[in-house]
Amino acid sequence: MSDQTIETHFVEDRRYPPPLEFAAQANAQPEIYERDFEEFWESEGRERVSWIEPFTKLYEWELPYAKWYLGGTLNVSYNCVDRHVEEGRGERVAYHWEGEPGDTRTITYAELQREVVRFANALKELGVEKGTPVAIYLGMLPELAIAMLACTRLGAPHTVVFGGFSADSLSGRMVDMGCEVLVTQDEAWRRGSTVPLKRTADEAMAAAPKVRRSLVIRRTGNEVRMQEGRDAWLHELDLPDDPASCPPEPMDAEDLLFLMYTSGTTAKPKGIAHTTGGYLVGVAATHRYIFDLKPETDVFWCAADIGWITGHSYIVYGPLCNGATSVLYEGTPDFPDKDRWWSIVERYGVTILYTAPTAIRAHMKWGPEYAQGHDLSSLRLLGTVGEPINPEAWMWYREHVGGDRCPVVDTWWQTETGMALITPLPGVTTTKPGSATKPFPGVDVGVFNEAGEEVGPGGGGYLVLKRPWPAMTRGIFGDDARFRETYWSKYPGVYFAGDGARIDEDGDFWLLGRVDDVMNVSGHRISTIEVESALVDHPRVAEAAVCGRNDALTGQAIVAYVTLKGGDDGSLEMLDELRNHVAGKIGAIAKPANIVFTPELPKTRSGKIMRRLLRDVAENRPLGDTTTLADPTVVNEISQRASADASDD
Ligand code: WT7
């Protein structure tokens, strides 16, 4: 949390009240904030979702675990697909899919139903049944959403692993969850070249012995190795696709829906558990009010990857549950050119766009001419998520993408929260560039100081959640102690989010970034310790310390301080080798932007690495108190090396 960020927030006095025409037609009206917590979630529970057996109790909270919609049974794929077909919405487009090379597919709800049924039958053939854990390692293909929905149809919990992750990351997750089946594809497209997902999956399966079968989707068509008896091509299976051939399995509201692994403050990612009923109600309700969704007319585009929670909640489950039409895009924003996104917005008539500050800053850097070259007049609402948005990026988004007419909603949430929790409601909330504004209705947020006292307007401290919400995580898979320790031990009885926050005089929230050893690089959560472990895994590395530094484009960038074995001074080749080693261990997103070779790391007398100090060095700040250091001269040495590196760039 740098002083500079807080300063910017203090002087921000721009205000954007909701446009009158927007307010008049909005799903959310001002009274929504006056609704009673229980009444609100009870009626959302009834209205967003079709239940097989209705719930009999709204919620139960045995600290720290909450349960929602108790007694209710439902099926997620039925809610996201079948009921839309049954109720006459079968011809509505569920996804406008666009492949990176330019191939396209339009999938209606009726087609989606057949595809999901077919896929579920394929999984059944591979032995998947209710409760079988399934891993999904795919790029942004329609089959990714279809595979998830097929799992939910059978009641098989899934874990989707982002296609940029390494074999180690994939196998680690599959082993932790006990996955028995893996869904993958031959190769993915990325900026005109291919990414060998099946090859990486083979490596991962070799290290995850419980995985018996894999189902492979053909994308690029290039040859890949198939292991007899284990791997099956989806397109070679002859499968029925009528809904009666695979009826949706009735699930308890509290049955496990999926795990999403995310980085914490230790080397091992945690499997964040989400269950069926509360999650679906939570994502559908927030999707409807925050994005003012009008399913008959809107074209919604959440430009995230389904491999992260944002894509689970707002590309797959929320939008489909609401019967929305979404865009699904396989590639990157700058391929083949930097106007790719704007050409998509224009061609599909996107009305609502949801993306991350880091993407907005990339577009800012490229210049507004790419957006200006396209007709973006279909847009009526813009959203952002993933990291604090700097007011300049917020303003640029509003002006150059939203034509100064679209409300901008900055939504704060986490993998653990499942749904957005702090956000403006377009049509109701007056927005300010850089503020996520107010808690969503029925959500109870506070800011506590170090002593655990709630600070009022004008105060700052740590963000906490004081009451459960439907989509909240049901824990870390297989690790109750870590769940209690991470989120519930700093303050008794409230959820500690790990973020710093301020509340201004109007009661609006300003998120200030992580307060733990978690970095946020391009909206992706990466643990300093995970990267350190990957570095010391290299045979030449004796010790490593990692921290995030501010970066104008990616929010934070990873800086690593490395001590090599045998007093080796390091070299440019070594630097490359270590960066690639980290990519191989975790994934390319975790590659350090800078590596500083140093003979020693600054440690306290008790041997703890002083990351705060390293961050000061990385951000060229004057070094504060170093009296607890075992050897204070180390720091000078490091800052000299760090600035020498910077001048090399
Ligand atoms: C962390 C959660 C939830 C989707 C993407 C990230 C940061 C998220 C905002 C925002 C400021 C934000 C927080 C949070 N974050 N949204 N609007 N303003 N910070 O999910 O990987 O679980 O990361 O992202 O630091 O704790 P995640």
XYZ file of C-alpha atoms and ligand atoms in Angstrom:
676
model
C 0.000 0.000 0.000
C 1.921 3.071 -1.096
C 1.196 6.549 0.261
C 0.823 7.695 -3.303
C -2.256 5.527 -3.895
C -3.975 6.860 -0.814
C -3.128 10.420 -1.871
C -4.716 9.964 -5.309
C -7.877 8.712 -3.660
C -8.079 11.645 -1.296
C -8.030 14.261 -4.029
C -10.511 12.476 -6.274
C -13.613 14.650 -6.496
C -15.154 13.627 -9.805
C -18.688 12.273 -9.458
C -20.802 10.436 -12.003
C -24.457 10.147 -11.038
C -26.393 7.498 -12.963
C -27.768 8.784 -16.277
C -31.534 9.380 -15.968
C -32.541 7.103 -18.852
C -30.421 4.317 -17.439
C -31.874 4.745 -13.964
C -35.441 4.668 -15.270
C -35.051 1.213 -16.832
C -32.567 -0.350 -14.405
C -33.100 -3.747 -12.750
C -31.870 -2.222 -9.491
C -33.854 0.672 -8.007
C -32.770 2.684 -4.939
C -35.119 0.757 -2.601
C -32.964 -2.305 -3.120
C -30.595 -1.010 -0.432
C -33.412 -0.848 2.104
C -34.333 -4.489 1.741
C -33.909 -6.784 4.682
C -30.976 -9.188 4.445
C -33.057 -12.336 4.896
C -35.975 -11.173 2.783
C -33.580 -10.200 -0.041
C -31.677 -13.483 -0.198
C -34.810 -15.510 0.287
C -36.561 -13.922 -2.656
C -33.410 -14.056 -4.810
C -33.154 -17.749 -3.914
C -36.662 -18.328 -5.196
C -36.497 -16.113 -8.270
C -33.104 -16.767 -9.823
C -33.125 -20.553 -9.596
C -35.551 -23.421 -10.274
C -35.516 -25.921 -7.422
C -36.439 -29.573 -7.529
C -37.181 -29.517 -3.807
C -37.593 -25.980 -2.402
C -35.234 -24.923 0.395
C -36.625 -24.971 3.903
C -34.087 -22.781 5.690
C -32.336 -19.711 4.315
C -28.956 -20.103 5.982
C -27.046 -21.441 8.913
C -23.732 -20.132 10.183
C -21.589 -22.306 12.364
C -18.510 -20.149 12.375
C -16.616 -20.144 10.157
C -18.745 -22.357 7.893
C -22.018 -21.173 6.412
C -24.655 -23.175 4.562
C -27.346 -21.676 2.360
C -30.740 -22.721 1.056
C -30.781 -25.777 3.256
C -32.980 -28.647 2.223
C -33.152 -27.391 -1.357
C -32.243 -29.646 -4.272
C -31.484 -28.507 -7.799
C -29.332 -29.163 -10.814
C -27.041 -26.498 -12.225
C -27.060 -27.658 -15.856
C -30.868 -27.777 -15.742
C -30.916 -24.190 -14.477
C -28.332 -22.974 -16.974
C -29.603 -24.837 -20.021
C -32.690 -27.090 -20.027
C -35.150 -24.750 -18.407
C -34.440 -22.061 -20.994
C -35.261 -24.542 -23.739
C -38.362 -25.816 -21.928
C -39.589 -22.259 -21.438
C -39.292 -21.388 -25.131
C -35.888 -19.730 -25.150
C -34.166 -22.487 -27.103
C -33.512 -20.287 -30.138
C -31.780 -17.595 -28.085
C -28.012 -17.472 -28.528
C -26.115 -18.612 -25.437
C -22.655 -17.965 -26.869
C -21.232 -16.111 -29.800
C -17.896 -17.887 -29.876
C -14.967 -16.508 -31.802
C -11.764 -18.465 -32.270
C -8.437 -16.705 -32.382
C -7.822 -17.545 -36.067
C -11.219 -15.986 -36.875
C -13.459 -19.074 -37.056
C -16.807 -18.588 -35.316
C -19.669 -20.590 -33.821
C -23.078 -19.437 -32.704
C -24.554 -21.691 -30.050
C -28.215 -21.378 -29.106
C -29.583 -22.680 -25.831
C -31.169 -25.605 -27.700
C -27.782 -26.486 -29.224
C -26.070 -26.009 -25.900
C -28.486 -28.506 -24.369
C -27.616 -31.151 -26.970
C -23.893 -30.494 -26.568
C -24.041 -30.694 -22.784
C -26.022 -33.929 -22.896
C -23.603 -35.411 -25.425
C -20.625 -34.400 -23.321
C -22.197 -35.739 -20.134
C -22.770 -39.052 -21.921
C -19.097 -39.055 -22.927
C -18.043 -38.500 -19.334
C -20.346 -41.318 -18.257
C -18.678 -43.585 -20.760
C -15.365 -42.749 -19.136
C -16.777 -43.782 -15.774
C -17.738 -40.412 -14.355
C -20.677 -40.496 -11.983
C -22.076 -38.378 -9.168
C -19.156 -37.327 -6.966
C -16.297 -38.247 -9.376
C -13.786 -35.355 -9.379
C -12.975 -34.152 -12.911
C -10.144 -31.845 -14.000
C -10.601 -29.600 -17.026
C -7.538 -28.180 -18.779
C -8.750 -26.303 -21.833
C -8.423 -23.018 -23.639
C -11.384 -20.758 -24.315
C -13.458 -23.176 -26.366
C -17.224 -23.629 -26.115
C -16.317 -27.147 -24.911
C -14.878 -25.613 -21.754
C -18.281 -24.284 -20.681
C -19.915 -27.452 -22.038
C -17.573 -29.693 -20.033
C -18.311 -27.772 -16.823
C -22.050 -27.989 -17.406
C -21.770 -31.700 -18.267
C -20.056 -32.280 -14.920
C -22.814 -30.446 -13.097
C -25.420 -32.507 -14.954
C -23.901 -35.674 -13.509
C -23.138 -34.130 -10.125
C -19.402 -34.538 -10.666
C -17.380 -31.697 -9.083
C -14.841 -30.092 -11.418
C -11.673 -28.124 -11.167
C -10.798 -26.012 -14.171
C -7.086 -25.351 -14.514
C -6.104 -22.285 -16.537
C -4.456 -23.333 -19.821
C -1.370 -21.222 -19.062
C -0.456 -23.342 -16.067
C 2.410 -25.834 -16.117
C 2.294 -29.628 -15.849
C 3.364 -29.345 -12.199
C 0.554 -26.928 -11.400
C -1.956 -29.157 -13.168
C -0.821 -32.372 -11.511
C -0.642 -30.698 -8.086
C -4.298 -29.710 -8.386
C -5.388 -33.092 -9.740
C -3.619 -34.914 -6.929
C -5.029 -32.596 -4.267
C -8.602 -33.044 -5.497
C -8.167 -36.739 -6.317
C -9.282 -36.256 -9.932
C -10.021 -39.432 -11.884
C -10.728 -37.973 -15.293
C -9.123 -35.112 -17.215
C -10.650 -33.153 -20.081
C -8.151 -31.452 -22.382
C -7.503 -30.535 -26.031
C -4.805 -31.307 -28.573
C -3.389 -27.793 -28.690
C -4.559 -24.256 -28.094
C -4.073 -21.231 -30.305
C -2.107 -18.330 -28.896
C -1.066 -15.357 -31.019
C -0.876 -17.494 -34.131
C 1.198 -20.259 -32.600
C 0.133 -23.416 -30.830
C 0.300 -24.325 -27.139
C 0.709 -28.076 -26.531
C -1.983 -28.658 -23.909
C -2.226 -32.419 -24.465
C 1.546 -32.818 -24.103
C 1.495 -30.882 -20.838
C -1.528 -32.894 -19.731
C 0.389 -36.139 -20.443
C 3.198 -34.974 -18.196
C 0.724 -33.997 -15.498
C -1.157 -37.310 -15.717
C 2.115 -39.172 -15.270
C 2.396 -37.464 -11.884
C -1.273 -37.900 -10.917
C -1.821 -41.675 -10.783
C -5.510 -41.445 -9.865
C -6.324 -40.006 -13.288
C -7.552 -43.059 -15.233
C -9.038 -41.537 -18.342
C -8.790 -38.431 -20.432
C -11.177 -36.954 -22.928
C -9.492 -34.955 -25.673
C -11.042 -32.246 -27.813
C -9.665 -31.608 -31.265
C -8.855 -27.963 -31.847
C -5.799 -27.390 -34.058
C -5.951 -30.863 -35.614
C -2.208 -31.397 -35.318
C -1.104 -34.833 -34.305
C -0.783 -35.588 -30.599
C 0.116 -38.742 -28.720
C -2.911 -40.731 -27.531
C -2.436 -43.427 -24.929
C -4.404 -46.554 -25.741
C -6.971 -47.364 -23.079
C -6.581 -44.022 -21.336
C -7.176 -41.220 -23.830
C -10.300 -40.821 -25.949
C -11.162 -38.282 -28.648
C -14.526 -36.667 -28.026
C -15.315 -36.575 -31.752
C -14.788 -40.319 -32.110
C -17.419 -41.239 -29.544
C -20.889 -42.023 -30.811
C -23.171 -40.505 -28.204
C -26.847 -39.701 -27.800
C -27.729 -36.043 -27.319
C -31.411 -36.130 -26.391
C -31.940 -34.783 -22.850
C -33.751 -37.966 -21.803
C -30.564 -39.967 -22.426
C -28.935 -38.179 -19.509
C -31.363 -36.546 -17.087
C -29.926 -33.942 -14.705
C -28.937 -35.385 -11.321
C -30.779 -33.811 -8.366
C -28.129 -32.278 -6.091
C -28.307 -30.955 -2.576
C -27.830 -27.183 -2.290
C -24.674 -27.862 -0.287
C -23.134 -30.486 -2.595
C -19.705 -29.547 -3.940
C -19.976 -27.826 -7.337
C -16.311 -27.096 -8.006
C -12.913 -26.270 -6.608
C -10.961 -23.292 -7.869
C -7.351 -23.313 -6.817
C -5.835 -20.000 -5.862
C -2.560 -18.804 -4.407
C -2.221 -18.008 -0.765
C 0.700 -17.118 1.416
C 2.306 -20.567 1.294
C 3.755 -22.513 -1.608
C 0.724 -24.775 -1.981
C -2.327 -23.351 -3.781
C -5.587 -23.821 -1.923
C -8.637 -25.535 -3.356
C -11.426 -23.049 -2.736
C -14.697 -24.963 -2.478
C -17.987 -23.718 -3.893
C -21.286 -25.516 -3.524
C -24.360 -25.767 -5.670
C -27.294 -23.691 -4.417
C -25.787 -20.612 -2.775
C -23.179 -20.169 -5.474
C -25.726 -20.292 -8.288
C -28.118 -17.875 -6.583
C -25.247 -15.525 -5.696
C -23.752 -15.314 -9.174
C -27.145 -15.056 -10.903
C -28.374 -12.295 -8.577
C -25.197 -10.218 -8.823
C -25.040 -10.723 -12.576
C -28.592 -9.451 -12.932
C -28.301 -6.320 -10.797
C -24.683 -5.271 -11.264
C -24.775 -5.681 -15.028
C -28.419 -4.656 -15.331
C -28.906 -7.714 -17.478
C -31.834 -7.756 -19.892
C -31.548 -11.292 -21.263
C -33.749 -10.653 -24.310
C -31.654 -7.820 -25.684
C -28.217 -7.681 -24.074
C -25.009 -9.128 -25.435
C -22.762 -9.622 -22.448
C -19.014 -9.992 -22.727
C -16.843 -10.862 -19.793
C -13.413 -10.817 -21.409
C -11.752 -12.971 -18.740
C -10.575 -16.567 -19.007
C -12.917 -19.269 -17.728
C -9.847 -20.732 -15.994
C -10.276 -18.118 -13.247
C -13.196 -17.479 -10.916
C -14.276 -14.428 -12.938
C -14.990 -16.668 -15.907
C -16.744 -19.334 -13.814
C -19.106 -16.809 -12.266
C -19.615 -14.344 -15.123
C -18.981 -16.248 -18.346
C -20.535 -19.560 -17.408
C -22.786 -19.874 -14.364
C -24.234 -16.375 -13.778
C -25.012 -15.500 -17.409
C -26.349 -18.939 -18.363
C -28.510 -19.165 -15.264
C -29.984 -15.812 -16.302
C -30.501 -16.967 -19.904
C -28.104 -14.339 -21.237
C -26.374 -14.114 -24.600
C -22.605 -13.925 -24.095
C -19.493 -13.542 -26.185
C -16.763 -16.130 -25.737
C -13.413 -15.263 -27.304
C -10.464 -17.618 -27.574
C -7.579 -15.243 -28.117
C -5.676 -12.211 -26.931
C -6.698 -8.544 -27.383
C -3.833 -7.751 -29.745
C -4.035 -10.572 -32.262
C -3.851 -10.155 -35.185
C -4.069 -6.474 -34.274
C -4.764 -4.256 -31.302
C -8.342 -3.561 -32.382
C -9.487 -7.173 -32.074
C -11.683 -6.485 -29.053
C -13.348 -3.488 -30.641
C -14.053 -5.399 -33.794
C -15.736 -8.070 -31.645
C -17.807 -5.465 -29.788
C -18.922 -3.993 -33.111
C -19.688 -7.277 -34.884
C -21.700 -8.874 -32.083
C -23.244 -5.656 -30.827
C -21.861 -6.129 -27.326
C -23.887 -4.076 -24.838
C -22.039 -4.886 -21.587
C -18.266 -5.309 -21.316
C -16.489 -6.612 -18.209
C -12.689 -6.651 -18.038
C -9.661 -5.975 -15.824
C -7.766 -2.724 -15.196
C -4.594 -4.264 -16.601
C -6.302 -4.792 -19.966
C -7.597 -1.222 -19.943
C -4.077 0.057 -19.274
C -2.756 -2.008 -22.188
C -5.346 -0.394 -24.476
C -4.412 3.023 -23.064
C -0.807 2.376 -23.974
C -1.729 1.338 -27.516
C -3.803 4.505 -27.909
C -7.511 5.299 -28.384
C -7.336 5.113 -32.201
C -7.981 1.345 -32.141
C -11.284 1.835 -30.337
C -12.120 4.902 -32.414
C -11.859 2.874 -35.602
C -14.963 0.885 -34.598
C -18.589 1.564 -33.862
C -18.914 0.954 -30.127
C -22.330 2.572 -29.795
C -23.965 -0.731 -28.778
C -22.194 -0.541 -25.401
C -24.318 0.664 -22.498
C -22.410 -0.514 -19.417
C -18.774 -1.188 -18.524
C -17.345 -3.220 -15.663
C -13.937 -3.893 -14.188
C -12.504 -6.430 -11.740
C -9.305 -7.991 -10.471
C -7.245 -5.205 -8.930
C -7.611 -1.623 -7.788
C -8.332 0.555 -10.818
C -6.373 3.763 -11.022
C -8.587 6.786 -11.759
C -6.771 7.503 -15.053
C -7.638 4.025 -16.383
C -11.217 4.359 -15.128
C -11.569 7.709 -16.950
C -9.999 6.372 -20.138
C -12.381 3.405 -20.132
C -15.365 5.650 -19.575
C -14.343 8.121 -22.264
C -12.743 6.058 -25.043
C -14.705 2.832 -24.704
C -17.916 4.029 -23.086
C -18.255 7.243 -25.104
C -18.840 9.155 -21.855
C -22.325 7.700 -21.633
C -21.896 4.230 -20.088
C -21.798 3.791 -16.317
C -18.593 2.099 -15.092
C -18.913 -0.500 -12.337
C -15.754 -1.411 -10.437
C -16.489 -4.717 -8.739
C -14.457 -6.018 -5.808
C -14.470 -9.712 -5.030
C -12.290 -12.821 -4.717
C -12.112 -16.481 -5.655
C -13.322 -17.137 -2.112
C -16.322 -14.812 -2.293
C -17.595 -16.491 -5.490
C -19.607 -13.391 -6.455
C -18.976 -9.644 -6.558
C -19.476 -8.062 -3.128
C -18.517 -4.387 -3.364
C -19.794 -2.663 -6.474
C -21.897 0.182 -7.756
C -25.373 -0.670 -9.017
C -25.727 1.086 -12.353
C -28.812 3.241 -12.345
C -28.574 3.785 -8.603
C -25.024 4.502 -7.490
C -23.089 7.707 -8.083
C -19.651 6.503 -9.106
C -16.184 7.950 -8.501
C -13.151 6.968 -10.591
C -11.212 4.411 -8.550
C -13.853 3.493 -5.981
C -15.774 0.202 -5.857
C -18.367 2.262 -3.888
C -20.896 0.202 -1.869
C -21.538 -3.318 -0.601
C -23.977 -5.290 -2.761
C -27.435 -5.508 -1.130
C -27.513 -8.185 1.554
C -23.732 -8.013 2.024
C -22.209 -6.709 5.236
C -18.742 -5.182 4.792
C -16.576 -3.415 7.345
C -13.125 -1.904 7.707
C -11.276 -2.767 10.913
C -8.156 -1.213 12.363
C -5.288 -3.281 13.724
C -7.004 -3.442 17.130
C -10.133 -4.962 15.590
C -12.275 -1.834 15.943
C -14.535 -0.879 13.089
C -13.508 2.427 11.535
C -16.232 4.677 10.219
C -16.311 7.004 7.214
C -12.953 8.682 6.748
C -11.066 5.720 8.223
C -8.797 3.062 6.793
C -7.654 -0.443 7.659
C -8.439 -4.039 6.738
C -11.466 -5.169 4.783
C -13.706 -7.677 6.581
C -17.040 -9.348 5.845
C -19.298 -9.493 8.841
C -22.090 -11.776 7.702
C -22.171 -14.732 5.313
C -23.393 -14.418 1.715
C -24.750 -17.223 -0.483
C -21.741 -17.744 -2.785
C -19.122 -17.631 -0.048
C -16.608 -20.450 -0.096
C -17.390 -23.486 2.004
C -13.707 -23.824 2.866
C -10.341 -24.980 1.579
C -10.618 -28.526 0.253
C -9.135 -30.922 2.788
C -7.644 -28.211 5.006
C -9.917 -26.927 7.731
C -7.021 -25.586 9.817
C -5.705 -23.462 6.971
C -9.190 -22.083 6.290
C -9.614 -20.977 9.892
C -6.089 -19.612 10.101
C -6.151 -17.657 6.814
C -9.532 -15.980 6.997
C -10.906 -16.248 10.517
C -8.001 -15.847 12.927
C -7.080 -12.179 12.558
C -10.434 -11.056 13.964
C -12.821 -13.425 15.722
C -16.132 -13.996 13.973
C -15.485 -12.040 10.783
C -13.960 -12.975 7.423
C -10.594 -11.296 6.810
C -10.219 -10.718 3.067
C -6.497 -9.857 2.980
C -7.113 -6.438 1.398
C -6.539 -2.935 2.711
C -9.417 -0.474 2.305
C -10.573 3.037 3.147
C -14.072 4.389 3.529
C -14.588 7.994 2.471
C -16.980 10.516 3.992
C -19.826 9.300 1.757
C -19.325 5.723 2.917
C -17.732 4.659 -0.371
C -15.057 1.960 -0.308
C -11.609 2.373 -1.882
C -9.652 -0.856 -2.197
C -5.939 -0.483 -1.603
C -4.470 -3.856 -2.557
C -3.283 -6.933 -0.692
C -1.847 -6.694 2.780
C -0.273 -10.185 2.771
C 2.418 -11.990 0.776
C 0.158 -12.272 -2.227
C 0.957 -10.324 -5.394
C -1.530 -9.226 -8.019
C -0.004 -9.360 -11.486
C -2.376 -8.414 -14.312
C -5.275 -9.281 -12.054
C -3.818 -12.734 -11.295
C -3.067 -13.758 -7.801
C 0.441 -15.087 -7.271
C 2.070 -15.982 -3.995
C 5.576 -14.644 -3.305
C 6.404 -17.904 -1.567
C 5.238 -20.032 -4.493
C 7.661 -18.177 -6.786
C 10.444 -18.431 -4.198
C 9.904 -22.200 -4.000
C 10.058 -22.468 -7.785
C 13.344 -20.543 -7.811
C 15.061 -22.546 -5.080
C 13.960 -25.676 -6.920
C 16.621 -24.772 -9.520
C 19.890 -26.628 -8.741
C 22.039 -23.456 -8.911
C 19.905 -21.369 -6.537
C 20.815 -21.188 -2.866
C 18.141 -18.755 -1.719
C 15.470 -16.523 -3.155
C 13.192 -13.741 -1.972
C 10.329 -12.418 -4.053
C 8.195 -9.312 -3.816
C 5.845 -7.308 -5.998
C 6.667 -3.823 -7.219
C 4.252 -1.297 -8.699
C 4.001 -1.526 -12.443
C 2.219 0.931 -14.704
C 0.792 -1.822 -16.918
C 0.361 -4.970 -14.869
C -0.458 -3.362 -11.503
C 2.320 -5.296 -9.845
C 5.363 -6.969 -11.352
C 7.404 -9.754 -9.786
C 10.901 -8.968 -8.544
C 13.149 -11.792 -7.381
C 16.328 -11.487 -5.356
C 18.432 -14.564 -5.851
C 21.576 -15.869 -4.209
C 23.354 -18.474 -6.320
C 25.339 -21.384 -4.955
C 29.097 -21.138 -4.597
C 29.233 -17.344 -4.726
C 28.253 -17.320 -8.411
C 27.540 -13.715 -9.510
C 24.895 -14.625 -12.073
C 24.643 -13.752 -15.755
C 22.068 -12.824 -18.371
C 21.859 -16.493 -19.391
C 21.196 -17.461 -15.798
C 18.513 -14.824 -15.588
C 16.727 -16.274 -18.606
C 17.142 -19.765 -17.312
C 15.589 -18.903 -13.959
C 12.673 -17.079 -15.535
C 11.970 -20.115 -17.706
C 12.374 -22.393 -14.728
C 9.632 -20.509 -12.894
C 7.427 -20.673 -15.996
C 8.009 -24.425 -16.120
C 7.195 -24.890 -12.441
C 4.149 -22.633 -12.201
C 3.258 -21.034 -15.538
C 4.356 -18.065 -17.626
C 2.264 -15.642 -15.542
C 4.628 -16.214 -12.611
C 7.847 -15.285 -14.460
C 9.732 -12.587 -12.542
C 10.001 -9.295 -14.432
C 13.330 -8.609 -12.751
C 15.899 -10.808 -11.078
C 18.594 -9.253 -8.914
C 21.517 -11.537 -8.105
C 22.855 -10.840 -4.657
C 25.417 -12.562 -2.410
C 23.062 -12.313 0.565
C 19.442 -11.578 1.419
C 18.375 -9.130 4.113
C 17.191 -11.101 7.103
C 16.143 -10.290 10.618
C 18.280 -11.653 13.417
C 15.793 -14.494 13.725
C 16.370 -15.376 10.077
C 13.179 -13.998 8.465
C 13.604 -12.492 5.021
C 12.597 -8.825 5.104
C 10.330 -8.596 2.083
C 9.141 -5.113 3.002
C 12.677 -3.854 2.619
C 13.103 -5.618 -0.708
C 9.915 -4.018 -1.918
C 11.258 -0.592 -0.921
C 14.391 -1.346 -2.918
C 12.343 -2.553 -5.892
C 10.262 0.615 -5.835
C 13.252 2.923 -5.235
C 11.919 4.158 -1.928
C 14.213 5.448 0.782
C 14.890 2.539 3.088
C 13.186 2.768 6.438
C 14.225 1.150 9.654
C 16.854 -1.531 9.123
C 17.915 -1.944 12.734
C 16.399 -5.418 13.046
C 18.598 -6.647 10.219
C 21.270 -9.182 11.031
C 23.645 -7.487 8.590
C 22.570 -3.964 7.506
C 25.275 -3.660 4.816
C 23.450 -6.293 2.733
C 20.749 -3.808 1.854
C 23.093 -1.218 0.361
C 24.719 -3.882 -1.701
C 21.309 -5.039 -2.971
C 20.054 -1.571 -3.836
C 23.231 -0.881 -5.790
C 22.792 -4.081 -7.758
C 19.096 -3.405 -8.299
C 19.716 0.085 -9.683
C 22.574 -1.193 -11.837
C 20.099 -3.718 -13.307
C 17.517 -1.019 -13.908
C 19.983 1.057 -15.924
C 20.783 -2.039 -18.016
C 17.170 -2.221 -19.288
C -8.026 -10.204 -5.052
C -8.751 -11.466 -5.353
C -12.520 -11.788 -8.275
C -12.033 -11.849 -9.562
C -10.611 -11.657 -9.882
C -9.577 -11.798 -8.825
C -8.102 -8.008 -5.820
C -10.271 -7.996 -7.101
C -10.738 -5.882 -7.129
C -11.233 -4.557 -7.268
C -9.444 -3.812 -5.971
C -9.565 -6.062 -6.391
C -8.145 -8.020 -4.309
C -8.682 -9.389 -3.988
N -9.290 -7.398 -6.403
N -11.145 -7.097 -7.550
N -12.342 -4.282 -7.969
N -10.556 -3.545 -6.671
N -8.908 -5.028 -5.814
O -9.783 -12.881 -7.980
O -7.559 -14.002 -7.908
O -9.242 -14.356 -6.083
O -8.022 -12.179 -6.325
O -8.029 -9.376 -6.208
O -6.854 -7.860 -3.810
O -8.324 -9.832 -2.700
P -8.634 -13.436 -7.069
